[in-house]
């Protein structure tokens, strides 16, 4: 075999190895890119395990790591966004959200026993939904 043919074969083999390495690196990097929706999940009242605190039948719950805090929020079907476990929206890159308060109609009133009085703004606990949301947290 001539030297030229041998050099061409070696060059083709090196190029093939380089291409295979590049393709492998691309696949590794693409799979390492985080799914932008893996920190949010739709929940509905009929299948949620725990106390359902909302007047809506379903919401999207998300959890974001912002300034080393796990912020749980909901998005209603109408697009309203509420933070459940923090005082304010601390990330300027996210759409504006407001903190869920007792005056918000999305938050369900507590069903009271007729034998005792409860405050007018008594609401169903958000703890179960916050716990579910915290399980969705990913590093931003």
Backbone as CSV, one residue per row, in Angstrom:
resi,resn,N_x,N_y,N_z,CA_x,CA_y,CA_z,C_x,C_y,C_z
1,UNK,0.846,-1.159,0.000,0.000,0.000,0.000,0.896,1.228,0.000
2,UNK,0.519,2.153,-0.808,1.359,3.346,-0.904,1.161,4.232,0.327
3,UNK,2.127,5.077,0.529,2.095,5.986,1.674,0.914,6.936,1.569
4,UNK,0.582,7.361,0.382,-0.533,8.287,0.197,-1.860,7.647,0.610
5,UNK,-2.094,6.401,0.169,-3.327,5.702,0.533,-3.408,5.502,2.042
6,UNK,-2.274,5.133,2.654,-2.240,4.919,4.097,-2.570,6.224,4.827
7,UNK,-2.008,7.333,4.383,-2.271,8.631,5.015,-3.729,9.052,4.846
8,UNK,-4.316,8.764,3.700,-5.726,9.093,3.474,-6.616,8.270,4.407
9,UNK,-6.329,6.989,4.539,-7.111,6.121,5.417,-6.993,6.581,6.872
10,UNK,-5.793,6.932,7.301,-5.581,7.422,8.678,-6.337,8.736,8.883
11,UNK,-6.297,9.610,7.908,-6.997,10.887,8.003,-8.502,10.670,8.091
12,UNK,-9.034,9.772,7.283,-10.468,9.457,7.322,-10.846,8.876,8.678
13,UNK,-10.026,8.016,9.249,-10.299,7.426,10.562,-10.273,8.503,11.653
14,UNK,-9.324,9.415,11.575,-9.234,10.491,12.571,-10.455,11.402,12.473
15,UNK,-10.842,11.743,11.247,-12.023,12.593,11.056,-13.273,11.892,11.583
16,UNK,-13.413,10.594,11.346,-14.551,9.823,11.833,-14.606,9.831,13.365
17,UNK,-13.453,9.647,13.995,-13.392,9.677,15.467,-13.766,11.071,15.987
18,UNK,-13.268,12.120,15.339,-13.589,13.480,15.759,-15.085,13.785,15.608
19,UNK,-15.665,13.343,14.529,-17.099,13.554,14.313,-17.904,12.794,15.361
20,UNK,-17.527,11.555,15.624,-18.225,10.759,16.643,-18.105,11.420,18.018
21,UNK,-16.945,11.951,18.338,-16.730,12.640,19.618,-17.585,13.900,19.691
22,UNK,-17.628,14.662,18.607,-18.433,15.885,18.579,-19.918,15.567,18.754
23,UNK,-20.403,14.547,18.083,-21.810,14.159,18.206,-22.113,13.714,19.631
24,UNK,-21.224,12.951,20.227,-21.403,12.516,21.613,-21.468,13.707,22.554
25,UNK,-20.574,14.659,22.390,-20.573,15.851,23.241,-21.851,16.674,23.063
26,UNK,-22.334,16.760,21.842,-23.586,17.490,21.596,-24.741,16.807,22.319
27,UNK,-24.842,15.494,22.217,-25.921,14.777,22.900,-25.834,14.938,24.408
28,UNK,-24.639,14.877,24.947,-24.467,15.037,26.397,-24.909,16.430,26.822
29,UNK,-24.507,17.451,26.085,-24.868,18.819,26.452,-26.351,19.102,26.269
30,UNK,-26.947,18.571,25.228,-28.378,18.793,25.007,-29.180,18.136,26.123
31,UNK,-28.784,16.945,26.534,-29.533,16.276,27.597,-29.301,16.939,28.947
32,UNK,-28.222,17.688,29.096,-27.944,18.371,30.356,-28.710,19.681,30.485
33,UNK,-29.233,20.193,29.380,-30.023,21.430,29.442,-31.300,21.122,30.201
34,UNK,-31.596,21.935,31.201,-32.765,21.639,32.029,-34.049,21.935,31.266
35,UNK,-35.017,21.124,31.520,-36.346,21.308,30.965,-36.982,22.503,31.663
36,UNK,-37.377,23.534,30.936,-37.920,24.719,31.602,-39.225,24.459,32.338
37,UNK,-39.861,23.327,32.059,-41.138,23.037,32.692,-41.057,21.933,33.735
38,UNK,-39.861,21.468,34.067,-39.804,20.381,35.030,-40.015,20.875,36.452
39,UNK,-40.020,22.181,36.653,-40.279,22.721,37.977,-41.729,23.194,38.118
40,UNK,-42.586,22.774,37.193,-44.003,23.099,37.323,-44.844,21.905,36.906
41,UNK,-46.030,21.824,37.500,-46.890,20.679,37.248,-48.339,21.092,37.467
42,UNK,-49.213,20.592,36.620,-50.635,20.861,36.791,-51.231,19.955,37.859
43,UNK,-52.038,20.518,38.721,-52.732,19.764,39.756,-54.211,20.062,39.653
44,UNK,-55.033,19.068,39.988,-56.466,19.339,40.039,-57.047,18.778,41.326
45,UNK,-58.155,19.344,41.713,-58.780,19.025,42.995,-59.140,17.552,43.112
46,UNK,-59.593,16.934,42.034,-60.075,15.554,42.115,-58.956,14.536,42.341
47,UNK,-57.727,14.860,41.944,-56.640,13.890,42.101,-55.581,14.307,43.112
48,UNK,-55.658,15.538,43.610,-54.658,16.011,44.568,-54.831,15.290,45.896
49,UNK,-53.704,14.795,46.433,-53.729,14.124,47.730,-53.399,15.172,48.789
50,UNK,-54.376,15.496,49.593,-54.203,16.525,50.613,-55.360,17.503,50.553
51,UNK,-55.227,18.564,51.306,-56.275,19.572,51.381,-56.153,20.531,50.192
52,UNK,-57.236,20.692,49.436,-57.241,21.568,48.256,-57.670,22.976,48.678
53,UNK,-56.760,23.960,48.609,-57.082,25.279,49.145,-57.658,26.282,48.144
54,UNK,-57.978,25.850,46.937,-58.363,26.805,45.905,-59.822,26.645,45.489
55,UNK,-60.408,27.737,45.019,-61.767,27.678,44.483,-61.764,27.155,43.052
56,UNK,-60.644,27.257,42.374,-60.512,26.708,41.014,-60.327,25.201,41.104
57,UNK,-60.809,24.483,40.090,-60.673,23.027,40.079,-59.256,22.573,39.758
58,UNK,-58.483,23.417,39.060,-57.110,23.042,38.735,-56.231,24.287,38.647
59,UNK,-54.949,24.086,38.927,-53.945,25.154,38.845,-52.623,24.518,38.421
60,UNK,-51.710,25.354,37.968,-50.341,24.917,37.717,-49.516,25.393,38.908
61,UNK,-48.794,24.482,39.503,-47.945,24.825,40.642,-46.507,24.790,40.163
62,UNK,-45.735,25.796,40.568,-44.317,25.812,40.213,-43.483,26.162,41.428
63,UNK,-42.234,25.779,41.354,-41.294,26.097,42.415,-39.998,26.556,41.763
64,UNK,-39.525,27.716,42.194,-38.287,28.273,41.660,-37.325,28.552,42.796
65,UNK,-36.057,28.303,42.531,-35.009,28.689,43.473,-34.612,30.109,43.121
66,UNK,-34.913,31.045,44.011,-34.598,32.451,43.787,-33.857,32.955,45.018
67,UNK,-32.637,33.412,44.811,-31.821,33.915,45.927,-31.754,32.906,47.067
68,UNK,-31.507,31.640,46.723,-31.404,30.544,47.696,-32.688,30.296,48.487
69,UNK,-33.823,30.718,47.959,-35.119,30.443,48.578,-35.944,29.624,47.595
70,UNK,-36.730,28.710,48.117,-37.652,27.937,47.293,-38.993,28.645,47.289
71,UNK,-39.338,29.238,46.163,-40.560,30.022,46.033,-41.615,29.181,45.311
72,UNK,-42.705,28.883,46.002,-43.800,28.109,45.419,-44.876,29.096,44.968
73,UNK,-45.326,28.916,43.732,-46.360,29.793,43.197,-47.363,28.975,42.390
74,UNK,-48.500,29.593,42.119,-49.512,28.945,41.271,-49.826,29.861,40.100
75,UNK,-50.285,29.236,39.038,-50.793,29.958,37.878,-52.192,29.408,37.630
76,UNK,-53.182,30.281,37.614,-54.548,29.846,37.370,-54.780,29.689,35.870
77,UNK,-55.893,29.076,35.523,-56.217,28.908,34.103,-56.406,30.247,33.401
78,UNK,-56.779,31.273,34.159,-56.948,32.603,33.560,-55.627,33.368,33.487
79,UNK,-54.540,32.754,33.970,-53.229,33.371,33.868,-52.797,34.172,35.082
80,UNK,-53.616,34.245,36.108,-53.212,34.951,37.329,-52.114,34.159,38.030
81,UNK,-51.143,34.886,38.586,-50.008,34.248,39.256,-49.972,34.702,40.703
82,UNK,-49.834,33.727,41.608,-49.784,34.023,43.030,-48.613,33.292,43.673
83,UNK,-47.897,33.976,44.553,-46.845,33.349,45.341,-47.487,32.831,46.624
84,UNK,-47.158,31.589,46.994,-47.791,30.984,48.158,-46.955,31.067,49.428
85,UNK,-45.644,31.133,49.302,-44.811,31.036,50.504,-43.744,32.120,50.619
86,UNK,-43.983,33.268,50.041,-43.024,34.371,50.154,-43.791,35.687,50.134
87,UNK,-43.086,36.745,50.481,-43.741,38.039,50.589,-43.895,38.772,49.262
88,UNK,-42.986,38.534,48.324,-43.074,39.256,47.059,-42.314,38.511,45.980
89,UNK,-42.532,38.927,44.753,-41.816,38.352,43.624,-40.382,38.875,43.667
90,UNK,-39.430,37.987,43.914,-38.048,38.413,44.099,-37.202,38.227,42.850
91,UNK,-37.795,37.845,41.751,-37.033,37.618,40.523,-37.580,38.516,39.419
92,UNK,-36.775,39.486,39.010,-37.253,40.442,38.010,-37.413,39.823,36.625
93,UNK,-36.838,38.630,36.407,-36.951,37.970,35.108,-38.267,37.217,34.941
94,UNK,-38.993,37.015,36.023,-40.252,36.277,35.971,-41.420,37.256,35.818
95,UNK,-42.548,36.783,35.284,-43.724,37.654,35.191,-44.154,38.109,36.587
96,UNK,-44.786,39.277,36.682,-45.185,39.777,37.992,-46.190,38.843,38.666
97,UNK,-45.997,38.654,39.958,-46.899,37.831,40.746,-47.225,38.579,42.025
98,UNK,-48.353,38.240,42.584,-48.676,38.833,43.869,-48.771,37.719,44.908
99,UNK,-48.593,38.101,46.149,-48.693,37.143,47.237,-50.160,36.821,47.474
100,UNK,-50.466,35.534,47.605,-51.838,35.115,47.865,-52.269,35.649,49.229
101,UNK,-53.379,36.361,49.259,-53.873,36.918,50.523,-55.318,36.482,50.740
102,UNK,-55.792,36.683,51.962,-57.142,36.243,52.332,-58.227,36.890,51.478
103,UNK,-57.960,38.047,50.904,-58.981,38.718,50.087,-59.073,38.140,48.668
104,UNK,-58.100,37.326,48.256,-58.128,36.732,46.911,-59.173,35.630,46.845
105,UNK,-60.042,35.717,45.843,-61.146,34.762,45.733,-60.691,33.369,45.311
106,UNK,-59.488,33.245,44.803,-58.970,31.919,44.424,-58.732,31.052,45.659
107,UNK,-58.507,31.688,46.805,-58.223,30.959,48.043,-59.537,30.620,48.738
108,UNK,-59.772,29.346,48.916,-61.030,28.822,49.449,-61.204,29.157,50.931
109,UNK,-62.444,29.548,51.290,-62.781,29.779,52.695,-62.859,28.445,53.427
110,UNK,-62.558,28.486,54.719,-62.679,27.298,55.561,-64.153,26.984,55.769
111,UNK,-64.491,25.716,55.656,-65.859,25.308,55.966,-65.955,25.219,57.481
112,UNK,-66.868,25.960,58.059,-66.936,26.060,59.516,-68.080,25.244,60.076
113,UNK,-67.892,24.868,61.301,-68.921,24.174,62.062,-69.917,25.225,62.550
114,UNK,-71.191,24.947,62.460,-72.213,25.912,62.870,-72.187,26.182,64.373
115,UNK,-71.531,25.323,65.134,-71.533,25.464,66.586,-70.508,26.469,67.101
116,UNK,-69.607,26.927,66.267,-68.660,27.925,66.738,-68.393,28.955,65.654
117,UNK,-67.922,30.086,66.065,-67.638,31.173,65.134,-66.196,31.092,64.677
118,UNK,-65.953,31.442,63.442,-64.582,31.520,62.943,-64.401,32.884,62.293
119,UNK,-63.183,33.332,62.180,-62.952,34.636,61.555,-63.498,34.666,60.127
120,UNK,-63.919,35.828,59.698,-64.490,35.975,58.357,-63.487,35.640,57.272
121,UNK,-62.176,35.816,57.582,-61.168,35.548,56.565,-60.466,34.206,56.780
122,UNK,-61.105,33.276,57.481,-60.508,31.956,57.710,-60.424,31.218,56.380
123,UNK,-59.226,30.751,56.052,-58.997,30.093,54.764,-58.450,28.685,54.971
124,UNK,-58.650,27.833,53.963,-58.104,26.483,53.982,-56.578,26.583,53.954
125,UNK,-55.923,25.726,54.688,-54.466,25.749,54.774,-53.823,25.488,53.405
126,UNK,-52.737,26.207,53.135,-51.968,26.031,51.892,-50.831,25.031,52.075
127,UNK,-50.654,24.500,53.284,-49.473,23.689,53.586,-49.301,22.486,52.660
128,UNK,-50.379,21.754,52.382,-50.265,20.562,51.525,-49.827,20.943,50.108
129,UNK,-50.363,22.025,49.597,-50.019,22.438,48.230,-48.597,22.985,48.182
130,UNK,-48.172,23.676,49.237,-46.792,24.173,49.293,-45.824,22.993,49.363
131,UNK,-46.148,21.989,50.168,-45.294,20.799,50.250,-45.165,20.123,48.883
132,UNK,-46.275,20.020,48.158,-46.232,19.432,46.811,-45.380,20.286,45.877
133,UNK,-45.503,21.607,46.003,-44.719,22.510,45.171,-43.241,22.456,45.453
134,UNK,-42.872,22.325,46.717,-41.448,22.278,47.076,-40.745,21.073,46.462
135,UNK,-41.486,20.013,46.211,-40.904,18.813,45.578,-40.521,19.081,44.114
136,UNK,-41.033,20.159,43.546,-40.760,20.491,42.143,-39.533,21.399,41.984
137,UNK,-38.972,21.867,43.093,-37.908,22.876,43.005,-36.653,22.352,42.299
138,UNK,-36.143,23.199,41.407,-34.881,22.933,40.724,-34.020,24.154,40.867
139,UNK,-32.745,23.982,40.687,-31.818,25.115,40.762,-31.976,25.927,39.488
140,UNK,-32.269,27.212,39.627,-32.468,28.086,38.466,-31.144,28.432,37.828
